[in-house]
Tab-separated table of C-alpha atoms in Angstrom:
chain	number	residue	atom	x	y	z
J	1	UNK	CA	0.000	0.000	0.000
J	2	UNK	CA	1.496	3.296	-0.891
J	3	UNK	CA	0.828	5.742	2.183
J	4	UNK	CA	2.502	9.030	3.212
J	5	UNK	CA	3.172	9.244	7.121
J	6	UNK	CA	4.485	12.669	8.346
J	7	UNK	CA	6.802	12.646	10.653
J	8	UNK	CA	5.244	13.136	14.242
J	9	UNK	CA	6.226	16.888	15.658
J	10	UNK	CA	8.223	17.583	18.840
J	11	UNK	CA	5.539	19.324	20.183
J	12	UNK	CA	2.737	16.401	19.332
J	13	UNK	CA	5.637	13.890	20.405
J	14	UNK	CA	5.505	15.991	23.800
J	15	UNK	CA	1.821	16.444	24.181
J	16	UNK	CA	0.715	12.532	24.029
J	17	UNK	CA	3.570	11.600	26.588
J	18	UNK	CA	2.219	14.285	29.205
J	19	UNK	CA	-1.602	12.717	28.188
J	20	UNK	CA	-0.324	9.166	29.252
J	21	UNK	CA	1.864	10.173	31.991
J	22	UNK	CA	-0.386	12.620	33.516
J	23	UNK	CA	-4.024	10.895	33.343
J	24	UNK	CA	-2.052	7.524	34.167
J	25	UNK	CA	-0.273	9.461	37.137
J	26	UNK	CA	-3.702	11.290	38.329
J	27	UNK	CA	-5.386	7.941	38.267
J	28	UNK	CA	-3.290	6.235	40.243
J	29	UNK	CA	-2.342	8.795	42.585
J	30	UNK	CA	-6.359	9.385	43.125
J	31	UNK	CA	-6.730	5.656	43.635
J	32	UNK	CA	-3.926	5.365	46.248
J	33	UNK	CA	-5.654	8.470	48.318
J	34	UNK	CA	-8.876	6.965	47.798
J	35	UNK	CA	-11.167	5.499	51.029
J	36	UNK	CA	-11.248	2.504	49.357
J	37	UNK	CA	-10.690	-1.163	50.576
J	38	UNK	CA	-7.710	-2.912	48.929
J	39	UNK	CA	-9.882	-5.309	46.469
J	40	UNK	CA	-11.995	-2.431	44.674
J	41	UNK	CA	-8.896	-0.282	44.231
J	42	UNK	CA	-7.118	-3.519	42.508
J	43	UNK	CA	-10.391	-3.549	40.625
J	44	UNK	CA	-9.812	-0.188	39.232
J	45	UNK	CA	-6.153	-0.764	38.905
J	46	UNK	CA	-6.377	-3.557	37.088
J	47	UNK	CA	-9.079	-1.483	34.806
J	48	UNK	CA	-6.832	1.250	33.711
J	49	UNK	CA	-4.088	-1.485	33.003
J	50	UNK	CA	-5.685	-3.506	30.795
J	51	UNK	CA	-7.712	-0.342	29.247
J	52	UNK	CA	-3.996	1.107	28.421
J	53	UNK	CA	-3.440	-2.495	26.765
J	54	UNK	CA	-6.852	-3.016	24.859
J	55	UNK	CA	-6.602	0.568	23.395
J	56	UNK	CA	-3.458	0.356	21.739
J	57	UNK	CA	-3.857	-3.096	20.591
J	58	UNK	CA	-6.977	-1.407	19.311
J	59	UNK	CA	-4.856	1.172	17.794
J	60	UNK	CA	-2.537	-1.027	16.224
J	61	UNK	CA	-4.658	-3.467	14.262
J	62	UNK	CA	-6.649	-0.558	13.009
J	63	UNK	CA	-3.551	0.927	11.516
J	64	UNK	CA	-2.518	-2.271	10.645
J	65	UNK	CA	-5.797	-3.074	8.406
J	66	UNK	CA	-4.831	0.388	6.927
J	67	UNK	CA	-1.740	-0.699	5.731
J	68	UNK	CA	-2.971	-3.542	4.242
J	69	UNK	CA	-1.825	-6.311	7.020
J	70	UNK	CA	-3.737	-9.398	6.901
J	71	UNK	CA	-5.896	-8.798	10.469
J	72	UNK	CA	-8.193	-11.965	11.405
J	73	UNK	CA	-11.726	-11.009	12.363
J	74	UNK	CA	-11.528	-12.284	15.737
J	75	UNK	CA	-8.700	-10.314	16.751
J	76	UNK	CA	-10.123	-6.920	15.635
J	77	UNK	CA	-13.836	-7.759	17.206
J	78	UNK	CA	-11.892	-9.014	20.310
J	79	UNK	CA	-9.725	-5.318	20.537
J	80	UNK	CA	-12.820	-3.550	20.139
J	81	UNK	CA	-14.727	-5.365	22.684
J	82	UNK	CA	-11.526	-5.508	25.479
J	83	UNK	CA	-11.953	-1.342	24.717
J	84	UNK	CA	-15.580	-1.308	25.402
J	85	UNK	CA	-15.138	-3.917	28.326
J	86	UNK	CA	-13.240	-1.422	29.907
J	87	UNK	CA	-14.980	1.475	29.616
J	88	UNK	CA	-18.316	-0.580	30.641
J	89	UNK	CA	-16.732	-2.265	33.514
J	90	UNK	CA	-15.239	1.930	34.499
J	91	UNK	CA	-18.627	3.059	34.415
J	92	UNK	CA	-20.231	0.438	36.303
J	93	UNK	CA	-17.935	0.316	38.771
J	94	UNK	CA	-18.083	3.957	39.494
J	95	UNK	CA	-21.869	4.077	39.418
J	96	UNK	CA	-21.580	1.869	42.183
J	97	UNK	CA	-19.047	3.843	44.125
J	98	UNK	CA	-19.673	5.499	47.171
J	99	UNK	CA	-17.714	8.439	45.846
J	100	UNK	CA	-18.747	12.042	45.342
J	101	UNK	CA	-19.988	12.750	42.039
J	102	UNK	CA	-16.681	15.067	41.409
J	103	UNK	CA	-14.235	11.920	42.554
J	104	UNK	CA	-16.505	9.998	39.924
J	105	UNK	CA	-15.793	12.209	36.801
J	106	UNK	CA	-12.164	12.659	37.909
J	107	UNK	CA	-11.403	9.001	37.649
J	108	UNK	CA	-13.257	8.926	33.986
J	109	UNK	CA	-11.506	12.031	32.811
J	110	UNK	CA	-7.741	10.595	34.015
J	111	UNK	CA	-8.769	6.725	32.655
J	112	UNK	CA	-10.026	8.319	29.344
J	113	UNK	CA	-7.186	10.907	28.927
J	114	UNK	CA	-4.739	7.912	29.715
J	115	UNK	CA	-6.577	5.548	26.896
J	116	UNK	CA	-5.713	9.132	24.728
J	117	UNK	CA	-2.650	9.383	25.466
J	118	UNK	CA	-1.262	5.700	24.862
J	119	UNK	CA	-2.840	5.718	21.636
J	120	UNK	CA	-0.944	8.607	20.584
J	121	UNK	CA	2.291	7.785	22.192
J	122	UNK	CA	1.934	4.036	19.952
J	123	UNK	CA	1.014	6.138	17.225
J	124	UNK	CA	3.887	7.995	17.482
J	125	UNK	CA	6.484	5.357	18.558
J	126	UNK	CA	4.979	3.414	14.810
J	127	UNK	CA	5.412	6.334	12.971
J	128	UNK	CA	8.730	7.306	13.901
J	129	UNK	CA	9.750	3.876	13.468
J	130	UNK	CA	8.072	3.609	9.828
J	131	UNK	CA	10.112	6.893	8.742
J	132	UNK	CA	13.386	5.252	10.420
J	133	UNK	CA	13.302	2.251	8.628
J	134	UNK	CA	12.016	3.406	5.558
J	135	UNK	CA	14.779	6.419	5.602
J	136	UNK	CA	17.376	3.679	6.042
J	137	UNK	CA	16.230	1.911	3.185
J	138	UNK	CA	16.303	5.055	1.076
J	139	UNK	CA	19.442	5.911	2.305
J	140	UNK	CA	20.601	2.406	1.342
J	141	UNK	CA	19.554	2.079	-1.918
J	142	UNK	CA	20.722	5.749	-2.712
J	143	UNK	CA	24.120	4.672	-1.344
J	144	UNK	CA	24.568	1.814	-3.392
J	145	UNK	CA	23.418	2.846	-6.548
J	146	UNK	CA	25.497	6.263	-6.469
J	147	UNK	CA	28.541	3.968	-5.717
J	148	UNK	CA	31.269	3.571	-8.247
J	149	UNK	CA	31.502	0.094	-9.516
J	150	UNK	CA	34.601	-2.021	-8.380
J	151	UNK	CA	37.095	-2.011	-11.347
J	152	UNK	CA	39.655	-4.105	-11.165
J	153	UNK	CA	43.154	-2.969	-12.772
């Protein structure tokens, strides 16, 4: 598939690792404060851990089906599911929760600004990687074909 990636910019580069790090970091800092007992804030631990894990393996065979990657059926429905899973299983849980209503949208805001931000950090990491490789190969084939050819005397 012929497909033209920009290079991600410094500033977007920046931007999605202060997303992850500071929804994942407000998250879990709110959920070691919280008047919880131990098992419910596993529960939500365990939540924003495997949301982080579901959303860019959600991420990834999306942009692999874009480049043309064979992607099974299964996989895809089972990435897209894991995502909704999560944000089901947030939203029930919290609904539950004998928390404020404030507490309540705090821990939705820093799970879904965490989902955000690994998306866009994998995103980024891909891209980046894409434009490394592919530059080498340019680089390569440039290289070799601008090369004098070995004459012997």
């Amino acid at each position: 598939m012929n497909q033209y990636i920009n290079k991600p910019t410094p500033a977007f580069v920046a931007a999605s690792w202060v997303a992850l790090l500071a929804g994942a970091a407000a998250y879990c800092i709110g959920l070691f404060n919280a008047d919880m007992l131990l098992n419910e804030k596993g529960y939500y631990l365990i939540l924003i851990l495997y949301g982080l894990f579901a959303s860019v393996s959600l991420q990834k065979i999306i942009r692999d089906k874009l480049e043309g990657t064979h992607v099974t059926h299964i996989y895809y429905g089972l990435c897209w599911a894991s995502v909704a899973i999560c944000i089901f299983l947030l939203a029930i849980g919290l609904f539950n929760a004998n928390l404020a209503l404030s507490e309540k949208g705090f821990y939705i805001m820093a799970f879904l600004l965490s989902l955000f931000g690994a998306v866009a950090v994998q995103k980024n990491i891909r891209d980046m990687e894409y434009l490394r490789q592919h530059n080498k190969t340019d680089h390569l084939e440039l290289t070799s074909s601008t090369l004098p050819e070995n004459k012997e005397h």
